Amino acid sequence: MAQYFDIDDILAEDELVPAVFKEAANGVGIFDSSDDTNRVEAGSKAELPFWLASELHLRQAVSINVPLVSIKSKLLIISDDFLMCCFSSVYMVFLNVRTREEIEADAAHVDLRKRCPYFYELGCKLAHLIDDRILSDKNIGPVLFVAFQTRYKDVLVKAHTSALSVTAKNLTLLTREETKLYETAQSSTAAFKKWKMGGPRFQKAYVLGRKRKPTE
Amino acid sequence: MAGNSDPHGSAFSAAEMEFLAEDELVEIVPNMRMDPINLICGDFGPFRPQIATQVPLWLAVALKKRGKCTIRPPEWMSVDKLTQLLEAERDTERVFQPLPFHYVEISRLLFDHARDDIPDIYMVKSLIEDIKDVRFHKIGTGLETISGRTNAVKLSNLSAMEVNIVRPFLAGALQTFYKLHNPEMVPESERRGSRRPQGADRGARRTLKPR
């Protein structure tokens, strides 16, 4: 239950995932703007926030799409661009094949924040949700793990040794989790350096500095 | 402050580490005469001129400020010992040399307040800086090898300041590794092959720095 109030968790669940409606739904025409009527037909695709999609998935009202990677991955790679034009929202932005290939090539420089700032958290939740399907994609977990492992090394080295103004470029590539780690390391190293510089050991309490005007 | 509400910043501040370091005992040579003083942490004294006694560091610094004693540097703070330590640190790759737990803080306090009591102070200062840098670098290279199956990380002979700096980062990183590697995420067959046949729930134990 600690996650209920966690801001990062709430924001992570707000990310959009593509889903296919298995049944028609009334009153939610906002998802499918091509129609004038206020309903969504069965079989239509829409991008829902994760909290909504997972609840509906458990009630069997939608099915969440994850691209198949196993056998057809080669074909998918080649025709990836073509398919991207046809189904603009089918491929989950942060798990599509291109991202995976990029991660395998050089995980440290993939711009995960642009794709999805809550990469790891959302990936964990999706892995829980989708592992009951027949063609389930068991590759989400290892992909996340490998990506984190390689990026972590980078983050570690940079965080502890860099000066304050350097590597602004790398910071924009990190997800929220990694940024948190980075910032904790930075702050503790900075505090240590500041202490080493010296400075007054005693600081005057703030309340003492405020003088009251003497009343006549 | 230690244990504040931020879950990722559970470190002491540097000033607090210094405060804790001041409890260490050092040897002083008083130049006055005083009766024994009874403190909560112990009884110290009697102080006779030119007879060395052991007192806590905070008391030594306070006496020194009033000009009532000279502080004798601890025996690990000589140029020879430190050069030896530096060589040993540079030669061994994954092992840290045993050093006093608070060596950073103690050395800084002594440099600030007892400059004239330490022979070759510039040499000593630069040696301690070098030792510190080498150890930090070793920590960095050691931490790179953490994999998903690491349950705990053991670093022997680390000093208080170094522990304080890496603690929040390391805790967060280990937690994320654990979260990404738990049994639902990684397929079962892969995990079974990599586990030793022990009781349930024990991954491979990995010590980074063998004692």
Coordinates of N, CA and C in Angstrom, one line a residue, chain A residues 120-121 123-125 127-128 131 138 140-142 144-145 148-149 152-153 155-157 159-160 177 180-182 184-185 188-189 191-192 194-199 201-202, chain B residues 8-9 14-15 18 22 65 104-105 108-109 113 129 132 136 140 143-144 146-148 161 164-166 168-170 172-173 176-177 179-182 184-187 190:
Chain A
Y120 N 11.3 1.9 -16.2 CA 11.5 0.7 -15.4 C 10.2 0.4 -14.6
E121 N 9.6 1.4 -14.0 CA 8.4 1.0 -13.2 C 7.3 0.5 -14.1
G123 N 7.6 -0.9 -17.0 CA 7.9 -2.2 -17.5 C 7.6 -3.3 -16.5
C124 N 7.9 -3.0 -15.3 CA 7.6 -4.0 -14.2 C 6.1 -4.3 -14.2
K125 N 5.3 -3.3 -14.2 CA 3.9 -3.5 -14.1 C 3.3 -4.2 -15.3
A127 N 5.0 -6.3 -17.1 CA 5.4 -7.7 -17.1 C 4.4 -8.5 -16.3
H128 N 4.0 -8.0 -15.2 CA 3.0 -8.7 -14.3 C 1.7 -8.9 -15.1
D131 N 1.8 -11.6 -18.5 CA 2.5 -12.9 -18.6 C 1.5 -14.0 -18.6
K138 N 8.0 -12.8 -23.0 CA 8.8 -12.9 -21.7 C 10.1 -12.0 -21.8
I140 N 10.3 -8.8 -21.8 CA 10.3 -7.5 -21.2 C 11.3 -7.4 -20.0
G141 N 11.2 -8.4 -19.1 CA 12.0 -8.3 -17.9 C 13.5 -8.3 -18.2
P142 N 14.1 -9.2 -19.0 CA 15.5 -9.1 -19.2 C 15.9 -7.9 -20.0
L144 N 14.6 -4.9 -19.7 CA 14.8 -3.8 -18.7 C 16.0 -4.0 -17.9
F145 N 16.3 -5.2 -17.5 CA 17.4 -5.5 -16.6 C 18.7 -5.2 -17.2
F148 N 19.2 -1.5 -17.6 CA 19.6 -0.8 -16.3 C 21.0 -1.1 -16.0
Q149 N 21.4 -2.3 -16.2 CA 22.7 -2.7 -15.8 C 23.8 -1.9 -16.5
Y152 N 23.5 1.8 -15.5 CA 23.9 2.1 -14.1 C 25.4 2.3 -14.0
K153 N 26.2 1.6 -14.7 CA 27.6 1.8 -14.6 C 28.0 3.2 -15.0
V155 N 26.0 5.9 -15.0 CA 25.5 6.8 -14.0 C 26.4 6.8 -12.8
L156 N 26.8 5.7 -12.3 CA 27.7 5.6 -11.1 C 28.9 6.4 -11.3
V157 N 29.6 6.2 -12.4 CA 30.9 6.9 -12.6 C 30.7 8.4 -12.7
A159 N 28.3 10.2 -11.7 CA 27.7 10.9 -10.5 C 28.8 11.3 -9.5
H160 N 29.7 10.4 -9.3 CA 30.6 10.6 -8.2 C 31.7 11.5 -8.5
E177 N 13.8 7.4 -12.2 CA 14.5 6.6 -11.2 C 16.0 6.8 -11.2
K180 N 17.0 10.1 -9.8 CA 17.0 10.1 -8.3 C 18.3 9.6 -7.8
L181 N 18.7 8.5 -8.3 CA 20.0 7.9 -7.9 C 21.2 8.8 -8.1
Y182 N 21.2 9.4 -9.3 CA 22.2 10.3 -9.6 C 22.3 11.5 -8.7
T184 N 21.2 11.7 -5.6 CA 21.6 11.4 -4.2 C 23.1 11.3 -4.2
A185 N 23.7 10.7 -5.2 CA 25.2 10.6 -5.2 C 25.8 11.9 -5.3
S188 N 25.6 13.9 -2.0 CA 26.5 13.5 -0.9 C 27.9 13.8 -1.2
T189 N 28.3 13.7 -2.5 CA 29.7 14.1 -2.8 C 29.9 15.6 -2.6
A191 N 28.3 17.5 -0.6 CA 28.3 17.9 0.8 C 29.7 17.5 1.4
F192 N 30.3 16.4 1.0 CA 31.6 16.1 1.5 C 32.6 17.1 1.1
K194 N 32.2 20.2 0.3 CA 31.9 21.4 1.0 C 32.5 21.4 2.4
W195 N 32.3 20.2 3.1 CA 32.8 20.1 4.4 C 34.4 20.1 4.4
K196 N 34.9 19.6 3.4 CA 36.4 19.5 3.3 C 36.9 20.9 3.1
M197 N 36.2 21.8 2.5 CA 36.7 23.2 2.3 C 36.9 23.9 3.6
G198 N 36.1 23.5 4.6 CA 36.3 24.1 5.8 C 35.1 25.1 6.0
G199 N 35.3 26.1 6.6 CA 34.3 27.1 6.9 C 33.9 27.1 8.4
R201 N 32.6 26.4 11.9 CA 32.0 25.2 12.4 C 30.7 25.5 13.1
F202 N 30.6 26.7 13.6 CA 29.3 27.0 14.3 C 28.6 28.0 13.4
Chain B
H8 N 15.8 8.3 0.2 CA 17.0 8.1 -0.5 C 18.2 8.8 0.1
G9 N 18.0 9.7 1.1 CA 19.1 10.4 1.6 C 19.4 10.1 3.0
A14 N 28.1 15.7 6.9 CA 29.5 15.6 7.2 C 29.9 16.1 8.6
A15 N 29.1 17.1 9.0 CA 29.4 17.7 10.3 C 29.1 16.7 11.4
E18 N 31.8 14.3 11.7 CA 33.0 14.8 12.5 C 32.7 14.8 14.0
E22 N 34.9 12.8 17.0 CA 35.7 13.4 18.1 C 35.7 12.6 19.3
K65 N 43.2 24.7 22.1 CA 42.8 26.1 21.8 C 43.1 27.0 22.9
V104 N 39.6 10.3 8.1 CA 39.5 11.6 7.4 C 39.2 12.7 8.4
E105 N 38.2 12.4 9.2 CA 37.8 13.5 10.2 C 38.9 13.8 11.1
R108 N 41.6 15.9 9.5 CA 41.2 17.3 9.2 C 41.2 18.1 10.5
L109 N 40.7 17.5 11.6 CA 40.6 18.3 12.8 C 42.1 18.6 13.3
H113 N 43.7 22.4 13.9 CA 43.9 22.9 15.2 C 45.3 22.7 15.7
E129 N 45.5 12.7 1.2 CA 44.6 13.0 0.1 C 44.8 11.9 -1.0
K132 N 43.0 8.8 0.1 CA 41.6 8.9 -0.1 C 41.1 8.8 -1.5
F136 N 38.6 5.9 -3.1 CA 37.4 6.2 -3.8 C 37.3 5.5 -5.1
G140 N 34.6 2.8 -6.7 CA 33.9 2.9 -7.9 C 34.1 1.7 -8.8
L143 N 32.1 -1.3 -7.4 CA 30.7 -1.2 -7.5 C 30.2 -1.5 -8.9
E144 N 31.1 -1.3 -9.9 CA 30.6 -1.6 -11.3 C 30.2 -3.0 -11.5
I146 N 28.5 -5.0 -9.7 CA 27.3 -5.5 -9.1 C 26.3 -6.1 -10.2
S147 N 25.9 -7.3 -10.0 CA 24.9 -7.8 -11.0 C 23.6 -8.0 -10.4
G148 N 22.7 -8.6 -11.1 CA 21.3 -8.7 -10.5 C 21.2 -9.7 -9.4
M161 N 33.7 8.2 6.5 CA 33.3 9.1 5.5 C 32.9 8.5 4.2
N164 N 29.6 6.9 4.3 CA 28.5 7.8 4.3 C 28.2 8.4 2.9
I165 N 29.2 8.5 2.1 CA 29.0 9.0 0.8 C 28.3 8.0 -0.1
V166 N 28.7 6.8 -0.1 CA 28.1 5.9 -1.1 C 26.8 5.2 -0.6
P168 N 23.6 6.2 0.3 CA 22.3 6.3 -0.3 C 22.3 5.8 -1.8
F169 N 23.4 6.1 -2.5 CA 23.4 5.6 -3.9 C 23.4 4.1 -4.0
L170 N 24.2 3.5 -3.1 CA 24.2 2.0 -3.2 C 22.9 1.4 -2.8
G172 N 19.9 2.6 -3.1 CA 19.0 2.8 -4.2 C 19.2 1.9 -5.3
A173 N 20.5 1.7 -5.7 CA 20.9 0.9 -6.8 C 20.5 -0.5 -6.5
T176 N 16.9 -1.1 -6.9 CA 16.4 -1.2 -8.2 C 16.8 -2.5 -8.9
F177 N 18.0 -3.0 -8.6 CA 18.4 -4.2 -9.2 C 17.5 -5.4 -8.7
K179 N 14.4 -5.1 -7.7 CA 13.1 -5.0 -8.2 C 13.0 -5.5 -9.7
L180 N 14.1 -5.3 -10.4 CA 14.1 -5.7 -11.8 C 14.4 -7.1 -12.0
H181 N 14.9 -7.8 -11.0 CA 15.4 -9.1 -11.1 C 14.5 -10.1 -10.4
N182 N 13.4 -9.7 -9.8 CA 12.7 -10.6 -9.0 C 12.0 -11.7 -9.8
E184 N 9.2 -12.8 -10.9 CA 8.2 -12.7 -11.9 C 8.8 -12.1 -13.2
M185 N 9.8 -11.4 -13.1 CA 10.3 -10.7 -14.2 C 11.2 -11.6 -15.1
V186 N 12.1 -12.3 -14.4 CA 13.0 -13.1 -15.2 C 12.4 -14.5 -15.4
P187 N 12.4 -15.1 -16.5 CA 11.8 -16.4 -16.8 C 12.4 -17.4 -15.8
E190 N 15.7 -19.5 -16.6 CA 17.0 -18.8 -16.6 C 17.5 -18.8 -15.1

